[in-house]
Amino acid sequence: MKTYVVGNWKMNFTVGEASVYLHKIQRKLPNYRDVAVIVAPPMIALQSLSLQVDRHKLKLAGQNGFYRDYGPYTGETSFSQLNGIVDYVIIGAGERRYTFGEDDKVIAKKVSAALRNKITPILCVGETESERAYGETADVLRDQVLSGLRDVSKEDVEKVIIVYEPVWAISSVESSKLASLDEVAEAVKFIKNVLNEAYSAKLEVPVLFGGSVSPSNAGAYLTVPGVNGILMGGSSLILSEFLDIIEIAKRVQR
Ligand code: PGA
């Protein structure tokens, strides 16, 4: 399986800045076959970046999308509109769930809409700090994985990428802490078991880790058994850090 490195730019960069930044990444990035590099720029920059991106080196992702294909949904962008522009879409990122109140039902519809429109969903799951403190991590992860994939058939499930993204470890969260390697190993193993049990198969679904990943800890997270890549926010905005992490992913590639 490839190692995935996903950079979520969140609400950063103007269209012009995003274009310059993509240009710099592409100039410096070698063409790695076994590391899949994906960047998720702001929605407003996607169309122009889709004309600029060198898809042999990296792919574009949306940060969100709406589950209906068209209609009176002011301010939304559908997966059918994203089709042809991006190859991936991040769904259920911590901020979508906890700042914008997206629930598992909405997230499940988005996962289905992405697949229907031939876009790979990158489904984020993760517990909050208090859920972890109350010992609810396993239940939360099981619920988020199973309800997010509620309408996904066995045939399609290996087209999905999952990210274990503990909310308390995301750098935008005020009290963010680093997840320990054991915590990541346990959660990733649990997610894979939940998937295998639900679909009664030994699935090849990539599970990534996200939460304050930086060049100083990326190597350690990437060597955690079961981790197939990383998703980062903050570090993806700094060219040298983003490239360093891709290089680390290449080195530790199994
Ligand atoms: P961060 O974001 O790398 O800035 O912590 C990660 C995430 O949103 O999952």
PDB file of C-alpha atoms and ligand atoms in Angstrom:
ATOM      1  CA  MET A   1       0.000   0.000   0.000  1.00  0.00           C
ATOM      2  CA  LYS A   2       1.174   3.538  -0.713  1.00  0.00           C
ATOM      3  CA  THR A   3       2.014   5.955   2.063  1.00  0.00           C
ATOM      4  CA  TYR A   4      -0.242   9.001   1.978  1.00  0.00           C
ATOM      5  CA  VAL A   5       0.829  12.522   2.876  1.00  0.00           C
ATOM      6  CA  VAL A   6      -2.094  14.938   2.942  1.00  0.00           C
ATOM      7  CA  GLY A   7      -1.731  18.683   3.503  1.00  0.00           C
ATOM      8  CA  ASN A   8      -4.942  20.449   4.497  1.00  0.00           C
ATOM      9  CA  TRP A   9      -4.408  24.167   3.958  1.00  0.00           C
ATOM     10  CA  LYS A  10      -7.705  24.961   5.716  1.00  0.00           C
ATOM     11  CA  MET A  11      -8.719  28.640   5.351  1.00  0.00           C
ATOM     12  CA  ASN A  12      -5.230  29.890   4.464  1.00  0.00           C
ATOM     13  CA  PHE A  13      -3.757  31.529   1.328  1.00  0.00           C
ATOM     14  CA  THR A  14      -5.406  33.779  -1.235  1.00  0.00           C
ATOM     15  CA  VAL A  15      -5.878  32.354  -4.726  1.00  0.00           C
ATOM     16  CA  GLY A  16      -2.631  34.016  -5.815  1.00  0.00           C
ATOM     17  CA  GLU A  17      -0.684  32.783  -2.799  1.00  0.00           C
ATOM     18  CA  ALA A  18      -2.036  29.261  -3.281  1.00  0.00           C
ATOM     19  CA  SER A  19      -0.860  29.254  -6.887  1.00  0.00           C
ATOM     20  CA  VAL A  20       2.640  30.434  -5.965  1.00  0.00           C
ATOM     21  CA  TYR A  21       2.837  27.886  -3.164  1.00  0.00           C
ATOM     22  CA  LEU A  22       1.729  25.017  -5.405  1.00  0.00           C
ATOM     23  CA  HIS A  23       4.293  26.087  -7.969  1.00  0.00           C
ATOM     24  CA  LYS A  24       7.048  25.972  -5.329  1.00  0.00           C
ATOM     25  CA  ILE A  25       5.973  22.546  -4.083  1.00  0.00           C
ATOM     26  CA  GLN A  26       5.941  21.133  -7.584  1.00  0.00           C
ATOM     27  CA  ARG A  27       9.331  22.550  -8.430  1.00  0.00           C
ATOM     28  CA  LYS A  28      10.945  20.875  -5.418  1.00  0.00           C
ATOM     29  CA  LEU A  29       8.946  17.668  -5.206  1.00  0.00           C
ATOM     30  CA  PRO A  30      10.477  14.547  -6.734  1.00  0.00           C
ATOM     31  CA  ASN A  31       8.141  12.168  -8.491  1.00  0.00           C
ATOM     32  CA  TYR A  32       7.597   9.464  -5.862  1.00  0.00           C
ATOM     33  CA  ARG A  33       5.627   6.402  -6.948  1.00  0.00           C
ATOM     34  CA  ASP A  34       5.030   4.946  -3.524  1.00  0.00           C
ATOM     35  CA  VAL A  35       4.154   8.149  -1.652  1.00  0.00           C
ATOM     36  CA  ALA A  36       0.838   9.723  -2.604  1.00  0.00           C
ATOM     37  CA  VAL A  37       1.030  13.467  -1.981  1.00  0.00           C
ATOM     38  CA  ILE A  38      -2.305  15.274  -1.724  1.00  0.00           C
ATOM     39  CA  VAL A  39      -3.021  18.923  -0.970  1.00  0.00           C
ATOM     40  CA  ALA A  40      -6.370  20.398   0.000  1.00  0.00           C
ATOM     41  CA  PRO A  41      -6.401  24.112  -0.896  1.00  0.00           C
ATOM     42  CA  PRO A  42      -9.305  26.439  -0.116  1.00  0.00           C
ATOM     43  CA  MET A  43     -12.335  25.858  -2.351  1.00  0.00           C
ATOM     44  CA  ILE A  44     -11.955  29.190  -4.130  1.00  0.00           C
ATOM     45  CA  ALA A  45      -8.513  28.235  -5.470  1.00  0.00           C
ATOM     46  CA  LEU A  46      -9.334  24.711  -6.626  1.00  0.00           C
ATOM     47  CA  GLN A  47     -10.465  25.429 -10.150  1.00  0.00           C
ATOM     48  CA  SER A  48      -7.401  27.441 -11.129  1.00  0.00           C
ATOM     49  CA  LEU A  49      -5.027  25.068  -9.325  1.00  0.00           C
ATOM     50  CA  SER A  50      -6.577  22.146 -11.195  1.00  0.00           C
ATOM     51  CA  LEU A  51      -5.169  23.667 -14.390  1.00  0.00           C
ATOM     52  CA  GLN A  52      -1.761  24.123 -12.800  1.00  0.00           C
ATOM     53  CA  VAL A  53      -1.305  20.892 -10.868  1.00  0.00           C
ATOM     54  CA  ASP A  54       1.142  18.265 -12.088  1.00  0.00           C
ATOM     55  CA  ARG A  55      -0.896  15.153 -11.305  1.00  0.00           C
ATOM     56  CA  HIS A  56       2.159  12.912 -11.650  1.00  0.00           C
ATOM     57  CA  LYS A  57       3.579  14.582  -8.546  1.00  0.00           C
ATOM     58  CA  LEU A  58       0.561  15.354  -6.425  1.00  0.00           C
ATOM     59  CA  LYS A  59      -3.210  15.386  -6.394  1.00  0.00           C
ATOM     60  CA  LEU A  60      -5.782  17.922  -5.264  1.00  0.00           C
ATOM     61  CA  ALA A  61      -8.412  17.432  -2.585  1.00  0.00           C
ATOM     62  CA  GLY A  62     -11.410  19.490  -1.571  1.00  0.00           C
ATOM     63  CA  GLN A  63     -11.778  20.311   2.118  1.00  0.00           C
ATOM     64  CA  ASN A  64     -15.529  19.763   2.027  1.00  0.00           C
ATOM     65  CA  GLY A  65     -18.460  19.335  -0.335  1.00  0.00           C
ATOM     66  CA  PHE A  66     -22.265  19.164  -0.152  1.00  0.00           C
ATOM     67  CA  TYR A  67     -24.075  15.880  -0.663  1.00  0.00           C
ATOM     68  CA  ARG A  68     -26.733  16.986  -3.152  1.00  0.00           C
ATOM     69  CA  ASP A  69     -25.532  17.195  -6.735  1.00  0.00           C
ATOM     70  CA  TYR A  70     -27.296  20.493  -7.578  1.00  0.00           C
ATOM     71  CA  GLY A  71     -30.129  22.705  -6.367  1.00  0.00           C
ATOM     72  CA  PRO A  72     -31.016  25.639  -4.133  1.00  0.00           C
ATOM     73  CA  TYR A  73     -28.206  25.294  -1.565  1.00  0.00           C
ATOM     74  CA  THR A  74     -26.781  28.764  -1.167  1.00  0.00           C
ATOM     75  CA  GLY A  75     -23.080  28.841  -0.509  1.00  0.00           C
ATOM     76  CA  GLU A  76     -22.468  25.138  -1.047  1.00  0.00           C
ATOM     77  CA  THR A  77     -20.387  23.260  -3.627  1.00  0.00           C
ATOM     78  CA  SER A  78     -21.402  19.760  -4.693  1.00  0.00           C
ATOM     79  CA  PHE A  79     -19.246  16.734  -5.349  1.00  0.00           C
ATOM     80  CA  SER A  80     -20.562  16.723  -8.905  1.00  0.00           C
ATOM     81  CA  GLN A  81     -19.165  20.258  -9.276  1.00  0.00           C
ATOM     82  CA  LEU A  82     -15.851  19.091  -7.820  1.00  0.00           C
ATOM     83  CA  ASN A  83     -15.677  16.134 -10.173  1.00  0.00           C
ATOM     84  CA  GLY A  84     -12.850  16.667 -12.670  1.00  0.00           C
ATOM     85  CA  ILE A  85     -11.227  19.284 -10.427  1.00  0.00           C
ATOM     86  CA  VAL A  86     -10.170  17.171  -7.444  1.00  0.00           C
ATOM     87  CA  ASP A  87      -9.375  13.494  -6.961  1.00  0.00           C
ATOM     88  CA  TYR A  88     -10.049  13.472  -3.210  1.00  0.00           C
ATOM     89  CA  VAL A  89     -12.283  15.261  -0.706  1.00  0.00           C
ATOM     90  CA  ILE A  90     -11.748  15.508   3.040  1.00  0.00           C
ATOM     91  CA  ILE A  91     -14.993  14.715   4.860  1.00  0.00           C
ATOM     92  CA  GLY A  92     -15.771  15.153   8.546  1.00  0.00           C
ATOM     93  CA  ALA A  93     -12.566  16.991   9.479  1.00  0.00           C
ATOM     94  CA  GLY A  94     -12.508  17.980  13.157  1.00  0.00           C
ATOM     95  CA  GLU A  95     -13.477  21.575  12.372  1.00  0.00           C
ATOM     96  CA  ARG A  96     -16.417  20.453  10.196  1.00  0.00           C
ATOM     97  CA  ARG A  97     -17.756  18.300  13.009  1.00  0.00           C
ATOM     98  CA  TYR A  98     -17.110  20.537  15.996  1.00  0.00           C
ATOM     99  CA  THR A  99     -17.056  24.112  14.667  1.00  0.00           C
ATOM    100  CA  PHE A 100     -19.721  23.663  11.989  1.00  0.00           C
ATOM    101  CA  GLY A 101     -21.806  20.988  13.690  1.00  0.00           C
ATOM    102  CA  GLU A 102     -21.769  18.290  11.012  1.00  0.00           C
ATOM    103  CA  ASP A 103     -23.170  15.064  12.350  1.00  0.00           C
ATOM    104  CA  ASP A 104     -22.614  11.473  11.278  1.00  0.00           C
ATOM    105  CA  LYS A 105     -25.761  11.472   9.100  1.00  0.00           C
ATOM    106  CA  VAL A 106     -24.549  14.417   7.037  1.00  0.00           C
ATOM    107  CA  ILE A 107     -21.067  12.944   6.875  1.00  0.00           C
ATOM    108  CA  ALA A 108     -22.421   9.577   5.629  1.00  0.00           C
ATOM    109  CA  LYS A 109     -24.304  11.358   2.828  1.00  0.00           C
ATOM    110  CA  LYS A 110     -21.149  13.216   1.862  1.00  0.00           C
ATOM    111  CA  VAL A 111     -19.124   9.999   1.705  1.00  0.00           C
ATOM    112  CA  SER A 112     -21.736   8.465  -0.604  1.00  0.00           C
ATOM    113  CA  ALA A 113     -21.926  11.601  -2.748  1.00  0.00           C
ATOM    114  CA  ALA A 114     -18.141  11.615  -3.158  1.00  0.00           C
ATOM    115  CA  LEU A 115     -18.083   7.966  -4.267  1.00  0.00           C
ATOM    116  CA  ARG A 116     -21.046   8.529  -6.601  1.00  0.00           C
ATOM    117  CA  ASN A 117     -19.059  11.319  -8.234  1.00  0.00           C
ATOM    118  CA  LYS A 118     -15.821   9.301  -8.505  1.00  0.00           C
ATOM    119  CA  ILE A 119     -13.974  11.266  -5.844  1.00  0.00           C
ATOM    120  CA  THR A 120     -12.065   9.448  -3.103  1.00  0.00           C
ATOM    121  CA  PRO A 121     -13.431  10.353   0.342  1.00  0.00           C
ATOM    122  CA  ILE A 122     -10.885  11.007   3.079  1.00  0.00           C
ATOM    123  CA  LEU A 123     -13.072  10.381   6.110  1.00  0.00           C
ATOM    124  CA  CYS A 124     -11.816  11.880   9.384  1.00  0.00           C
ATOM    125  CA  VAL A 125     -12.794  10.373  12.713  1.00  0.00           C
ATOM    126  CA  GLY A 126     -11.623  11.124  16.220  1.00  0.00           C
ATOM    127  CA  GLU A 127     -12.645  11.616  19.807  1.00  0.00           C
ATOM    128  CA  THR A 128     -12.683  14.833  21.813  1.00  0.00           C
ATOM    129  CA  GLU A 129     -10.622  15.332  24.932  1.00  0.00           C
ATOM    130  CA  SER A 130     -13.545  14.690  27.250  1.00  0.00           C
ATOM    131  CA  GLU A 131     -14.639  11.580  25.349  1.00  0.00           C
ATOM    132  CA  ARG A 132     -11.142  10.188  25.845  1.00  0.00           C
ATOM    133  CA  ALA A 133     -11.161  11.181  29.520  1.00  0.00           C
ATOM    134  CA  TYR A 134     -14.457   9.315  30.033  1.00  0.00           C
ATOM    135  CA  GLY A 135     -13.123   6.182  28.328  1.00  0.00           C
ATOM    136  CA  GLU A 136     -15.407   6.585  25.313  1.00  0.00           C
ATOM    137  CA  THR A 137     -12.748   6.599  22.594  1.00  0.00           C
ATOM    138  CA  ALA A 138     -13.518   3.136  21.217  1.00  0.00           C
ATOM    139  CA  ASP A 139     -17.273   3.772  21.117  1.00  0.00           C
ATOM    140  CA  VAL A 140     -16.829   7.126  19.388  1.00  0.00           C
ATOM    141  CA  LEU A 141     -14.472   5.697  16.791  1.00  0.00           C
ATOM    142  CA  ARG A 142     -16.731   2.724  16.101  1.00  0.00           C
ATOM    143  CA  ASP A 143     -19.787   4.987  15.751  1.00  0.00           C
ATOM    144  CA  GLN A 144     -18.034   7.497  13.498  1.00  0.00           C
ATOM    145  CA  VAL A 145     -16.518   4.836  11.243  1.00  0.00           C
ATOM    146  CA  LEU A 146     -19.664   2.723  10.931  1.00  0.00           C
ATOM    147  CA  SER A 147     -22.087   5.591  10.507  1.00  0.00           C
ATOM    148  CA  GLY A 148     -19.774   7.454   8.126  1.00  0.00           C
ATOM    149  CA  LEU A 149     -19.637   4.335   5.933  1.00  0.00           C
ATOM    150  CA  ARG A 150     -23.293   3.425   6.476  1.00  0.00           C
ATOM    151  CA  ASP A 151     -24.137   3.415   2.765  1.00  0.00           C
ATOM    152  CA  VAL A 152     -20.794   2.194   1.446  1.00  0.00           C
ATOM    153  CA  SER A 153     -20.835  -1.293  -0.099  1.00  0.00           C
ATOM    154  CA  LYS A 154     -18.105  -3.890   0.297  1.00  0.00           C
ATOM    155  CA  GLU A 155     -17.198  -3.221  -3.308  1.00  0.00           C
ATOM    156  CA  ASP A 156     -16.568   0.467  -2.601  1.00  0.00           C
ATOM    157  CA  VAL A 157     -15.116   0.469   0.893  1.00  0.00           C
ATOM    158  CA  GLU A 158     -11.519   0.105  -0.255  1.00  0.00           C
ATOM    159  CA  LYS A 159     -11.942   3.344  -2.212  1.00  0.00           C
ATOM    160  CA  VAL A 160     -12.194   5.216   1.092  1.00  0.00           C
ATOM    161  CA  ILE A 161      -9.301   6.602   3.147  1.00  0.00           C
ATOM    162  CA  ILE A 162      -9.780   7.008   6.897  1.00  0.00           C
ATOM    163  CA  VAL A 163      -7.906   9.487   9.076  1.00  0.00           C
ATOM    164  CA  TYR A 164      -7.633   9.016  12.808  1.00  0.00           C
ATOM    165  CA  GLU A 165      -7.589  12.616  13.953  1.00  0.00           C
ATOM    166  CA  PRO A 166      -8.048  12.971  17.729  1.00  0.00           C
ATOM    167  CA  VAL A 167      -9.706  16.365  18.111  1.00  0.00           C
ATOM    168  CA  TRP A 168      -7.578  17.252  21.139  1.00  0.00           C
ATOM    169  CA  ALA A 169      -4.381  16.824  19.125  1.00  0.00           C
ATOM    170  CA  ILE A 170      -5.309  19.191  16.292  1.00  0.00           C
ATOM    171  CA  SER A 171      -3.108  22.287  16.430  1.00  0.00           C
ATOM    172  CA  SER A 172      -6.025  24.673  16.019  1.00  0.00           C
ATOM    173  CA  VAL A 173      -7.473  23.409  19.306  1.00  0.00           C
ATOM    174  CA  GLU A 174      -6.335  25.676  22.108  1.00  0.00           C
ATOM    175  CA  SER A 175      -5.115  22.960  24.451  1.00  0.00           C
ATOM    176  CA  SER A 176      -3.685  20.736  21.731  1.00  0.00           C
ATOM    177  CA  LYS A 177      -1.368  17.991  22.923  1.00  0.00           C
ATOM    178  CA  LEU A 178       0.568  15.372  21.052  1.00  0.00           C
ATOM    179  CA  ALA A 179      -0.966  11.923  20.783  1.00  0.00           C
ATOM    180  CA  SER A 180       1.396   9.222  22.056  1.00  0.00           C
ATOM    181  CA  LEU A 181       2.543   6.521  19.680  1.00  0.00           C
ATOM    182  CA  ASP A 182       0.685   3.922  21.739  1.00  0.00           C
ATOM    183  CA  GLU A 183      -2.549   5.896  21.568  1.00  0.00           C
ATOM    184  CA  VAL A 184      -2.226   6.144  17.800  1.00  0.00           C
ATOM    185  CA  ALA A 185      -1.338   2.460  17.417  1.00  0.00           C
ATOM    186  CA  GLU A 186      -4.302   1.389  19.511  1.00  0.00           C
ATOM    187  CA  ALA A 187      -6.805   3.619  17.715  1.00  0.00           C
ATOM    188  CA  VAL A 188      -5.606   2.700  14.230  1.00  0.00           C
ATOM    189  CA  LYS A 189      -5.682  -1.010  15.024  1.00  0.00           C
ATOM    190  CA  PHE A 190      -9.162  -0.624  16.477  1.00  0.00           C
ATOM    191  CA  ILE A 191     -10.430   1.210  13.366  1.00  0.00           C
ATOM    192  CA  LYS A 192      -9.049  -1.510  11.100  1.00  0.00           C
ATOM    193  CA  ASN A 193     -10.673  -4.219  13.212  1.00  0.00           C
ATOM    194  CA  VAL A 194     -14.022  -2.419  13.160  1.00  0.00           C
ATOM    195  CA  LEU A 195     -13.825  -2.222   9.361  1.00  0.00           C
ATOM    196  CA  ASN A 196     -12.807  -5.837   8.914  1.00  0.00           C
ATOM    197  CA  GLU A 197     -15.593  -7.018  11.194  1.00  0.00           C
ATOM    198  CA  ALA A 198     -18.226  -4.823   9.607  1.00  0.00           C
ATOM    199  CA  TYR A 199     -17.416  -6.029   6.103  1.00  0.00           C
ATOM    200  CA  SER A 200     -16.357  -9.587   7.109  1.00  0.00           C
ATOM    201  CA  ALA A 201     -13.173  -9.252   5.110  1.00  0.00           C
ATOM    202  CA  LYS A 202      -9.516  -8.399   5.510  1.00  0.00           C
ATOM    203  CA  LEU A 203      -9.727  -4.975   3.926  1.00  0.00           C
ATOM    204  CA  GLU A 204      -6.998  -2.797   2.476  1.00  0.00           C
ATOM    205  CA  VAL A 205      -8.324   0.547   3.668  1.00  0.00           C
ATOM    206  CA  PRO A 206      -5.583   3.089   4.333  1.00  0.00           C
ATOM    207  CA  VAL A 207      -5.747   4.618   7.806  1.00  0.00           C
ATOM    208  CA  LEU A 208      -3.768   7.824   8.300  1.00  0.00           C
ATOM    209  CA  PHE A 209      -2.967   9.803  11.419  1.00  0.00           C
ATOM    210  CA  GLY A 210      -3.518  13.544  11.858  1.00  0.00           C
ATOM    211  CA  GLY A 211      -2.919  15.912  14.770  1.00  0.00           C
ATOM    212  CA  SER A 212       0.004  18.346  15.101  1.00  0.00           C
ATOM    213  CA  VAL A 213       2.265  16.288  12.836  1.00  0.00           C
ATOM    214  CA  SER A 214       5.576  18.092  12.234  1.00  0.00           C
ATOM    215  CA  PRO A 215       8.968  17.133  10.807  1.00  0.00           C
ATOM    216  CA  SER A 216      10.130  16.255  14.325  1.00  0.00           C
ATOM    217  CA  ASN A 217       7.433  13.641  14.989  1.00  0.00           C
ATOM    218  CA  ALA A 218       6.358  12.517  11.494  1.00  0.00           C
ATOM    219  CA  GLY A 219       8.909   9.697  11.338  1.00  0.00           C
ATOM    220  CA  ALA A 220       7.714   8.272  14.637  1.00  0.00           C
ATOM    221  CA  TYR A 221       4.023   8.424  13.687  1.00  0.00           C
ATOM    222  CA  LEU A 222       4.714   6.919  10.280  1.00  0.00           C
ATOM    223  CA  THR A 223       6.420   3.911  11.825  1.00  0.00           C
ATOM    224  CA  VAL A 224       3.494   3.139  14.133  1.00  0.00           C
ATOM    225  CA  PRO A 225       2.149  -0.269  13.024  1.00  0.00           C
ATOM    226  CA  GLY A 226      -0.955   0.147  10.883  1.00  0.00           C
ATOM    227  CA  VAL A 227      -0.433   3.834  10.064  1.00  0.00           C
ATOM    228  CA  ASN A 228      -0.527   4.287   6.289  1.00  0.00           C
ATOM    229  CA  GLY A 229       0.228   7.993   6.156  1.00  0.00           C
ATOM    230  CA  ILE A 230      -0.435  11.336   7.711  1.00  0.00           C
ATOM    231  CA  LEU A 231      -2.700  14.320   7.342  1.00  0.00           C
ATOM    232  CA  MET A 232      -1.397  17.658   8.518  1.00  0.00           C
ATOM    233  CA  GLY A 233      -2.686  21.196   8.734  1.00  0.00           C
ATOM    234  CA  GLY A 234      -0.118  23.630  10.129  1.00  0.00           C
ATOM    235  CA  SER A 235       3.006  21.917   8.804  1.00  0.00           C
ATOM    236  CA  SER A 236       1.602  21.755   5.287  1.00  0.00           C
ATOM    237  CA  LEU A 237       1.625  25.562   5.115  1.00  0.00           C
ATOM    238  CA  ILE A 238       5.401  25.770   5.466  1.00  0.00           C
ATOM    239  CA  LEU A 239       7.140  24.594   2.319  1.00  0.00           C
ATOM    240  CA  SER A 240      10.273  23.210   3.985  1.00  0.00           C
ATOM    241  CA  GLU A 241       8.256  21.315   6.602  1.00  0.00           C
ATOM    242  CA  PHE A 242       5.859  19.874   4.061  1.00  0.00           C
ATOM    243  CA  LEU A 243       8.707  18.685   1.836  1.00  0.00           C
ATOM    244  CA  ASP A 244      10.622  17.290   4.830  1.00  0.00           C
ATOM    245  CA  ILE A 245       7.611  15.243   5.871  1.00  0.00           C
ATOM    246  CA  ILE A 246       7.177  13.853   2.349  1.00  0.00           C
ATOM    247  CA  GLU A 247      10.852  12.901   2.384  1.00  0.00           C
ATOM    248  CA  ILE A 248      10.431  11.202   5.758  1.00  0.00           C
ATOM    249  CA  ALA A 249       7.411   9.312   4.384  1.00  0.00           C
ATOM    250  CA  LYS A 250       9.541   8.133   1.489  1.00  0.00           C
ATOM    251  CA  ARG A 251      12.291   6.942   3.864  1.00  0.00           C
ATOM    252  CA  VAL A 252      10.037   5.012   6.192  1.00  0.00           C
ATOM    253  CA  GLN A 253       7.898   3.591   3.372  1.00  0.00           C
ATOM    254  CA  ARG A 254       7.262  -0.075   4.016  1.00  0.00           C
TER     255      ARG A 254
HETATM  256  P1  PGA B   1      -2.719  20.148  12.404  1.00  0.00           P
HETATM  257  O1  PGA B   1      -4.124  19.751  11.726  1.00  0.00           O
HETATM  258  O2  PGA B   1      -1.663  19.379  11.686  1.00  0.00           O
HETATM  259  O3  PGA B   1      -2.604  21.640  12.190  1.00  0.00           O
HETATM  260  O4  PGA B   1      -2.817  19.755  13.820  1.00  0.00           O
HETATM  261  C1  PGA B   1      -4.397  18.397  11.638  1.00  0.00           C
HETATM  262  C2  PGA B   1      -5.834  18.129  11.411  1.00  0.00           C
HETATM  263  O5  PGA B   1      -6.641  19.036  11.164  1.00  0.00           O
HETATM  264  O6  PGA B   1      -6.177  16.929  11.469  1.00  0.00           O
END
